Coordinates of C-alpha atoms (C1' of nucleotides) in Angstrom, one line a residue:
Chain A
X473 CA -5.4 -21.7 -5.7
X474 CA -2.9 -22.7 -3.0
X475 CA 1.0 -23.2 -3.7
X476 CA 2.4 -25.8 -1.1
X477 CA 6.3 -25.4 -1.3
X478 CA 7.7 -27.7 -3.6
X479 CA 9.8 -29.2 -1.1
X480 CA 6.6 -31.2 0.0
X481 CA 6.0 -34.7 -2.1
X482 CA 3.4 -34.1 -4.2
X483 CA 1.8 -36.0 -7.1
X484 CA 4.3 -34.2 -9.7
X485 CA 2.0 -35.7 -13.5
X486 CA -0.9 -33.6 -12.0
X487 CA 1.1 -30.6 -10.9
X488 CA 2.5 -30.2 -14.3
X489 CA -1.0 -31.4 -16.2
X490 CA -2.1 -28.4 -14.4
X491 CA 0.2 -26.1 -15.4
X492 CA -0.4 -26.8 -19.2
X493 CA -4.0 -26.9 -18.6
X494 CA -3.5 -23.6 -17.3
X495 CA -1.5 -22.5 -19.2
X496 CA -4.0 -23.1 -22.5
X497 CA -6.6 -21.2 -20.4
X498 CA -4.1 -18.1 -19.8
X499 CA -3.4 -18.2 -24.0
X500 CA -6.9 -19.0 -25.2
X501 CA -7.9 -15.9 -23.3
X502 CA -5.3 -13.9 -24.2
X503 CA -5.6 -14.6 -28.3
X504 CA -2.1 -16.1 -28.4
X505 CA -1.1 -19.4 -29.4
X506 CA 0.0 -21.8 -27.1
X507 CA 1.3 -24.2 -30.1
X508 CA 2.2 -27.7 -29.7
X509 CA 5.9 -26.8 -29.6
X510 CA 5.4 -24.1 -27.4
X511 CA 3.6 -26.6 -24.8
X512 CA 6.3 -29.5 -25.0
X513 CA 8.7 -26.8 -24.1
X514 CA 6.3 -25.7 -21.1
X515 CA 6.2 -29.3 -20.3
X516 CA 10.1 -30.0 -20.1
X517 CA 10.3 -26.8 -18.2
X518 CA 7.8 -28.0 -15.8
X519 CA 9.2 -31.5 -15.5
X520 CA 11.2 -30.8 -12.3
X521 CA 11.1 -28.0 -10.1
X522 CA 15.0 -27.2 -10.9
X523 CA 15.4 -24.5 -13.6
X524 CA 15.9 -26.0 -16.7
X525 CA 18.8 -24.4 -18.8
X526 CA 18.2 -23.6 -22.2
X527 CA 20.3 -26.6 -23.5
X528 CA 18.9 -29.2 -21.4
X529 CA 15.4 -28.2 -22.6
X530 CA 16.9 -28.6 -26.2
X531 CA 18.0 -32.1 -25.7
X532 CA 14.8 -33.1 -24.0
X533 CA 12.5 -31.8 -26.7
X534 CA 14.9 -33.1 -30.1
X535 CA 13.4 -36.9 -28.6
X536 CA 10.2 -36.1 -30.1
X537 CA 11.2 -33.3 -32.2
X538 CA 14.2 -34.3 -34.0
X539 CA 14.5 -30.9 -36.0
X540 CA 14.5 -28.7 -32.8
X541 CA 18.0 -25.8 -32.7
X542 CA 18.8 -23.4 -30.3
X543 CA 16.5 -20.8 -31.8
X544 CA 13.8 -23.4 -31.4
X545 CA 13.8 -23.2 -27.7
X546 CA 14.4 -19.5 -27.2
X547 CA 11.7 -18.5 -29.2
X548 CA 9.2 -20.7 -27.1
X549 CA 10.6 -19.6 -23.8
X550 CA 11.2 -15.8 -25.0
X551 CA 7.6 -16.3 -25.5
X552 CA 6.7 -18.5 -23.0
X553 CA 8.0 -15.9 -19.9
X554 CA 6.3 -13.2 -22.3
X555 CA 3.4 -15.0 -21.3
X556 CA 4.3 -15.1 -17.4
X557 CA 4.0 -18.9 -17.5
X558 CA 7.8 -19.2 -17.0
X559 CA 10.3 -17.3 -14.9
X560 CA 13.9 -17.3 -16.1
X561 CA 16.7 -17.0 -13.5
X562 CA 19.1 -15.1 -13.9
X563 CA 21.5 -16.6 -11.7
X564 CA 21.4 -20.0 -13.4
X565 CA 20.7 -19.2 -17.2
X566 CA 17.8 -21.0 -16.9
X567 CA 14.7 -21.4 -16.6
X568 CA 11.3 -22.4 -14.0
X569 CA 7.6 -23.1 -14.5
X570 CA 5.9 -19.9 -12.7
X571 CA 3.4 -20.9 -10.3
X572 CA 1.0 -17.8 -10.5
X573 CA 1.4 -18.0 -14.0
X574 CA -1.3 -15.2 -15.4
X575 CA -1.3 -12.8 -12.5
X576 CA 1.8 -10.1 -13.2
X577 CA 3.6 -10.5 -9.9
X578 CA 7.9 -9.8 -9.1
X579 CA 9.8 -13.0 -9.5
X580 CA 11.3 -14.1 -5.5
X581 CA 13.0 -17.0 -5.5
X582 CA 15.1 -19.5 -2.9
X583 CA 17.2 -21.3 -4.7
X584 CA 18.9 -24.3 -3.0
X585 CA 22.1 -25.2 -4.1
X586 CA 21.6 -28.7 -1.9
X587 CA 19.0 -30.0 -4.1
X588 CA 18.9 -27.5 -6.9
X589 CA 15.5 -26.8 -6.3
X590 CA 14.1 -23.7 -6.7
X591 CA 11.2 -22.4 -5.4
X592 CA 8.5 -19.4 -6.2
X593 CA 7.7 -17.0 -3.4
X594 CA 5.3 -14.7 -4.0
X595 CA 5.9 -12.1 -0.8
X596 CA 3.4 -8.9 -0.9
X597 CA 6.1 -7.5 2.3
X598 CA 9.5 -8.3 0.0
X599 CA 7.5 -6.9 -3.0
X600 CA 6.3 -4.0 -1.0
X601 CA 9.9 -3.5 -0.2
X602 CA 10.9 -3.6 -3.5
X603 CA 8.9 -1.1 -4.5
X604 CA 9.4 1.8 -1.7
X605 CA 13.4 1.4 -2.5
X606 CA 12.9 1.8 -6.7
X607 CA 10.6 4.8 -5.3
X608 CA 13.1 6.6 -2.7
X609 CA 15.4 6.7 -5.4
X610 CA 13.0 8.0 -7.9
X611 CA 12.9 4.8 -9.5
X612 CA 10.5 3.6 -12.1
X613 CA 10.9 -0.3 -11.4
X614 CA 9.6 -2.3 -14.1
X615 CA 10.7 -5.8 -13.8
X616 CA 12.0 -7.0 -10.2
X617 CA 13.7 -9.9 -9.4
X618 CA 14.8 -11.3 -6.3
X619 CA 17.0 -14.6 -6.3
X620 CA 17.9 -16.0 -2.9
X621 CA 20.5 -19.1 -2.7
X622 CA 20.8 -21.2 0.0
X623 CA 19.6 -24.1 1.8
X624 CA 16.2 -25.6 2.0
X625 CA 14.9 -27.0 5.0
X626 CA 15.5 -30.4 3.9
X627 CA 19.0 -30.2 3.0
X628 CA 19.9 -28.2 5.6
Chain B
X1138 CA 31.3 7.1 4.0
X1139 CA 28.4 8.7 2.0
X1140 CA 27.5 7.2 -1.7
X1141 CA 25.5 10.0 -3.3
X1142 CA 23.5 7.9 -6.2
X1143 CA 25.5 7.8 -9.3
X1144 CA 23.2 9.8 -11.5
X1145 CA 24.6 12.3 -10.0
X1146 CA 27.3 14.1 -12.1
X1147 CA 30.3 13.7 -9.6
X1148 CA 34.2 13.5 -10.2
X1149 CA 34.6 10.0 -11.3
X1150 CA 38.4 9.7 -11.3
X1151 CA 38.1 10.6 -7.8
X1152 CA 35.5 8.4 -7.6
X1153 CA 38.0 5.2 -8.8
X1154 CA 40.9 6.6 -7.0
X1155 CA 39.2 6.2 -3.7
X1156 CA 38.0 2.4 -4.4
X1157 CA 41.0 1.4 -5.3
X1158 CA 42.4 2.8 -2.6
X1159 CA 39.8 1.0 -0.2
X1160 CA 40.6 -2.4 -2.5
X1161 CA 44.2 -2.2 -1.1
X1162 CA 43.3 -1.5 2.4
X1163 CA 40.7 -4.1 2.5
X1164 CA 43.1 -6.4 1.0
X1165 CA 46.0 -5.6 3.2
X1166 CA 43.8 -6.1 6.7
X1167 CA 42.9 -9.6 5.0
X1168 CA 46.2 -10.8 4.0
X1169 CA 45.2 -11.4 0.6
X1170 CA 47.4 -9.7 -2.8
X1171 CA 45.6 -6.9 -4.9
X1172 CA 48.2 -7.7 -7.4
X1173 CA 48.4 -5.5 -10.3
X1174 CA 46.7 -7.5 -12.3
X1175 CA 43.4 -7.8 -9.8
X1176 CA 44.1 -3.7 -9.5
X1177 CA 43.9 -3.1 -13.3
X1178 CA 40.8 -5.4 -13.9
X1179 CA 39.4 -3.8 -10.8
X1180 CA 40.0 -0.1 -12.1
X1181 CA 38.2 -1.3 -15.8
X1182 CA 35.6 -2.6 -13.9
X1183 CA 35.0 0.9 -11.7
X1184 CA 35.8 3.2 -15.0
X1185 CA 32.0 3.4 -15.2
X1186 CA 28.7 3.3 -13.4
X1187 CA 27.3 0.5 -16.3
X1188 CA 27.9 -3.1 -15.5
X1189 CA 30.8 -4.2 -17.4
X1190 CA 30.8 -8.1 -19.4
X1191 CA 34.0 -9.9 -19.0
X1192 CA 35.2 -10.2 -22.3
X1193 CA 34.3 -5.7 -22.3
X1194 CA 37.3 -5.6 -19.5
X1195 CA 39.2 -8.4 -21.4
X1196 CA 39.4 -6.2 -24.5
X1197 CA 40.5 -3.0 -21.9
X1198 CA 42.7 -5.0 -20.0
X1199 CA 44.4 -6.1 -23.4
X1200 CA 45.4 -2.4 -24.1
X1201 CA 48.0 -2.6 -21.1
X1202 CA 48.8 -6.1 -21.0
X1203 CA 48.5 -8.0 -24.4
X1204 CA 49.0 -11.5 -22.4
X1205 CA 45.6 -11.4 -21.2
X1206 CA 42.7 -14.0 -22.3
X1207 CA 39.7 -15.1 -20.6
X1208 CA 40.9 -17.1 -17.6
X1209 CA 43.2 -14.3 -16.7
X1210 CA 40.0 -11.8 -16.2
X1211 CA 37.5 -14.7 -14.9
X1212 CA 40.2 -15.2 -12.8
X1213 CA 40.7 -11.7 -11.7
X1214 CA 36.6 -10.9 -11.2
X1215 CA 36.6 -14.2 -9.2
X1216 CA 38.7 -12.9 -6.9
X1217 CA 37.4 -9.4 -6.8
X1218 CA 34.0 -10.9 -5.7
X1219 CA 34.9 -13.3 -3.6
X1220 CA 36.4 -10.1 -1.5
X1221 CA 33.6 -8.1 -2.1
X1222 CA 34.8 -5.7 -3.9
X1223 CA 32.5 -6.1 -6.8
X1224 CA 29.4 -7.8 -7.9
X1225 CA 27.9 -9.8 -10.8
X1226 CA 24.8 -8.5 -12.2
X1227 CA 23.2 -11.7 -13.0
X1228 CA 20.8 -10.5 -15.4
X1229 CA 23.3 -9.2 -17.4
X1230 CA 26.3 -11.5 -17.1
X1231 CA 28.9 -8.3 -16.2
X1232 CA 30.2 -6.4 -12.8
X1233 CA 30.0 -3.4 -11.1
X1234 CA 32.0 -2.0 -8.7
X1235 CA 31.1 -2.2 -5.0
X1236 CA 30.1 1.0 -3.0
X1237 CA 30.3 -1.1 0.3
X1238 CA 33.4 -3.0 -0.1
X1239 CA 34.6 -4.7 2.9
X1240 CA 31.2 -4.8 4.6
X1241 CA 29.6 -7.6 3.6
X1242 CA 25.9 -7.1 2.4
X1243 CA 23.3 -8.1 0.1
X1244 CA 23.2 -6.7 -3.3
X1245 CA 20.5 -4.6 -4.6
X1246 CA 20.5 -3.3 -7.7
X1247 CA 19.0 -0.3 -10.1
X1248 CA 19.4 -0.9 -13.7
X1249 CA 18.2 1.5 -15.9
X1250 CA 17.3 0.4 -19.0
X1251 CA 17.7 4.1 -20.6
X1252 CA 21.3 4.8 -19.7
X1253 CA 22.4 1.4 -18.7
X1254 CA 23.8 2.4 -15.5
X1255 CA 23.4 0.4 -12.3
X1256 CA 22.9 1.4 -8.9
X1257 CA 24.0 -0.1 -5.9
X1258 CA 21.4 0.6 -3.3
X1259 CA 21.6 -1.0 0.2
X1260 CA 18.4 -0.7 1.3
X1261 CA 18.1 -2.7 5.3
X1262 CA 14.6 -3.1 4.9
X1263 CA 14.5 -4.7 2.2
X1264 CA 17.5 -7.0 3.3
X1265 CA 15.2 -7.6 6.2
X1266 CA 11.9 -8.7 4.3
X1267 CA 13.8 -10.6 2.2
X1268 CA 15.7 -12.3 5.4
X1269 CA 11.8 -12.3 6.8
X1270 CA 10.4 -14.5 3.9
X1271 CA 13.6 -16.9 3.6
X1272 CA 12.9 -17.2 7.4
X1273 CA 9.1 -18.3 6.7
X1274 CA 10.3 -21.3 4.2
X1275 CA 12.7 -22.4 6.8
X1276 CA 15.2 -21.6 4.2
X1277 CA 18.9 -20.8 5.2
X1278 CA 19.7 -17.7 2.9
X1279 CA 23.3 -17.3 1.8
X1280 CA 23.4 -15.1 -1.0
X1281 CA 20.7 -12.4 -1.6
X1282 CA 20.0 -10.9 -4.9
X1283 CA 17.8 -8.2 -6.1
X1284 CA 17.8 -6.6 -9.2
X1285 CA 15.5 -4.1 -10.0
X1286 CA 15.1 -2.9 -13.8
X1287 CA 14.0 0.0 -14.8
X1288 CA 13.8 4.2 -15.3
X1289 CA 16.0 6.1 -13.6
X1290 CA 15.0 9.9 -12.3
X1291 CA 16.8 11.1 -15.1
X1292 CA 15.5 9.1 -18.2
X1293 CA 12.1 8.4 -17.5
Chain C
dC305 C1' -7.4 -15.1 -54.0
dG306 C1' -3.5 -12.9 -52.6
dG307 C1' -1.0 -9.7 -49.2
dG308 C1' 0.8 -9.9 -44.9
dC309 C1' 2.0 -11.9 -40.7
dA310 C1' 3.1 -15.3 -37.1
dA311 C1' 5.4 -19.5 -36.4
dC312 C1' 8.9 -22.3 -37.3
dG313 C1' 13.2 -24.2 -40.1
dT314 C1' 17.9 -23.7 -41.0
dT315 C1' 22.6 -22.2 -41.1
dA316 C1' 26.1 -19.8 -39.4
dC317 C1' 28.1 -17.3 -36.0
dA318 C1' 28.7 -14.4 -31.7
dT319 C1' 29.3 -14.3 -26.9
dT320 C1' 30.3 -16.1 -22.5
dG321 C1' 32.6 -19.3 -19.5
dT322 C1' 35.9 -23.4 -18.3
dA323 C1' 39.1 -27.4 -18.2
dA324 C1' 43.5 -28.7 -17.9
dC325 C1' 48.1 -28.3 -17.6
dG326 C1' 52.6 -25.8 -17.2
dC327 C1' 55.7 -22.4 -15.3
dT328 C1' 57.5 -19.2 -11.9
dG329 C1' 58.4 -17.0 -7.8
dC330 C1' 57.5 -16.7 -3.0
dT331 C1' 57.1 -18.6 1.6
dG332 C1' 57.4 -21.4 5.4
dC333 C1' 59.7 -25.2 7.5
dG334 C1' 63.0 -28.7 8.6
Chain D
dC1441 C1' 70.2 -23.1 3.4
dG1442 C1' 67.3 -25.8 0.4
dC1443 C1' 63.3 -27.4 -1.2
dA1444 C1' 58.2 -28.7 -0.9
dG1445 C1' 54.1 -26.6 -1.7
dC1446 C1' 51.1 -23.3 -3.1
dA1447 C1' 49.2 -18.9 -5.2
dG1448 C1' 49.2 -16.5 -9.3
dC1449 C1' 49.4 -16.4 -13.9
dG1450 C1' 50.2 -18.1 -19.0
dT1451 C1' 48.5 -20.8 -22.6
dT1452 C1' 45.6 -23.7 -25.4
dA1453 C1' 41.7 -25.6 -26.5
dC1454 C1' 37.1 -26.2 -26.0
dA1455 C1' 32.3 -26.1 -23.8
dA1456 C1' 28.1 -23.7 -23.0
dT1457 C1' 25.0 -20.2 -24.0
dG1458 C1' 22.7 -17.0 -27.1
dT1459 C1' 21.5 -14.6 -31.7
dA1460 C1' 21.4 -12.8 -36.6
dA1461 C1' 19.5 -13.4 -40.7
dC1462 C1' 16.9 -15.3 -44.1
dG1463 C1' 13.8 -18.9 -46.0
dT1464 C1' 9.5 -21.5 -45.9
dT1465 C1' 4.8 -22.6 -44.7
dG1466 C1' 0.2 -21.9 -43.6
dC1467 C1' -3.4 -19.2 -42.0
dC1468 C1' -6.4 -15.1 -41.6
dC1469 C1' -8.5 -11.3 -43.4
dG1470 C1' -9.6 -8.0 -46.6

DNA sequence: CGGGCAACGTTACATTGTAACGCTGCTGCG
DNA sequence: CGCAGCAGCGTTACAATGTAACGTTGCCCG
């Protein structure tokens, strides 16, 4: 599986038709549900490449689920990044479709505050890094996450 | 300037003392006011080693100065980063205290999950893979966060 | 066939963060 | 000197984000 950078035009229906077909994979193997609600919220999420705030998710999903509240949508993504098939960040509040969803990995991103793209990195060095600096201070790392702001090539 | 890790028991009033006192200097050299209201938010802020929520320093600063509300302290911790002389734990929403103040640098943190404290680590090769892999997506890093969650040595 | 649990509905509220506007005191400049 | 302009702060109101708590439903398994 390859992960051109998001920058790159791509045919965006098939990337996110992927990531839900995945994503069923990931659960059916797992024994957990990926319910209908749970996959429209995946699918919102997935819509754009920008991390998707909590409250812009609930306003896309209340068009076809008219009954939809904030605990709605943080139930699906609590358990959607329980999963690994989303990444919150923390800078924004908000969250992004993970593009290794199913393999553990540390969450990198570069955020571009041109755009407001973000994309996933998945750097063995940076994670390597990580994980010799949690260690030289006796460290038991557990979740890592690195958030990079910027510019991306294009809006540079 | 040496910054033994803060699990280590150490004199913390001493400990404040000498970053406020580095707050003023900094300040001073820059032409910029620590005015006693940035000073007292400041000292809330470095009172502990656990990242501290704005409306947890409201509620201090409201013991000395009744006035205060919520602009008054975003205000305050505005400032306070934009100098560098402390940072936002994204993943939590609250501040810590800077060990480097005045020298700019990318903030990694420690965040137990056991004690709650955070440690500032400034770890250069980390700052360098992470300036490595922004390099790699031709992206034009600005701000570089890492937070690392966790054990410390003394809880796990 | 019914106890127990996961998923979701529903209400209310807690927490975190900002917009907008006014006042005051200092500072630099004519 | 006098005042224009701005930084700093006060004040009110509100926006945005996140959660507690409890009820309902339907399914699975003993």
């Amino acid at each position: 599986m390859s992960h051109p950078p998001v920058s790159v035009p791509h045919d965006h229906g098939a990337c996110v038709h992927e990531a839900l077909a995945r994503a069923q994979t990931i659960c059916d193997a797992r024994g957990v549900k990926l319910t209908p609600l749970r996959g429209q919220v995946l699918e919102i999420v997935w819509r754009s490449h920008k991390p998707a705030g909590a409250y812009e998710v609930l306003d896309e999903l209340q068009k076809v689920h008219k009954a939809a509240r904030p605990p709605t949508v943080y139930r699906a993504l609590e358990f959607l990044e329980a999963e690994g098939l989303i990444h919150r960040i923390e800078s924004q509040n908000a969250y992004l479709g993970c593009i290794e969803a199913g393999a553990p990995h540390s969450s990198q991103f570069l955020i571009c505050r041109g755009c407001g793209a973000a994309e996933e990195i998945a750097d063995r060095e940076l994670d390597a890094a990580i994980a010799v600096a949690a260690k030289r201070a006796r460290f038991k790392a557990e979740r890592k996450t690195v958030e990079i702001s910027g510019l991306c090539a294009r809006c540079t």
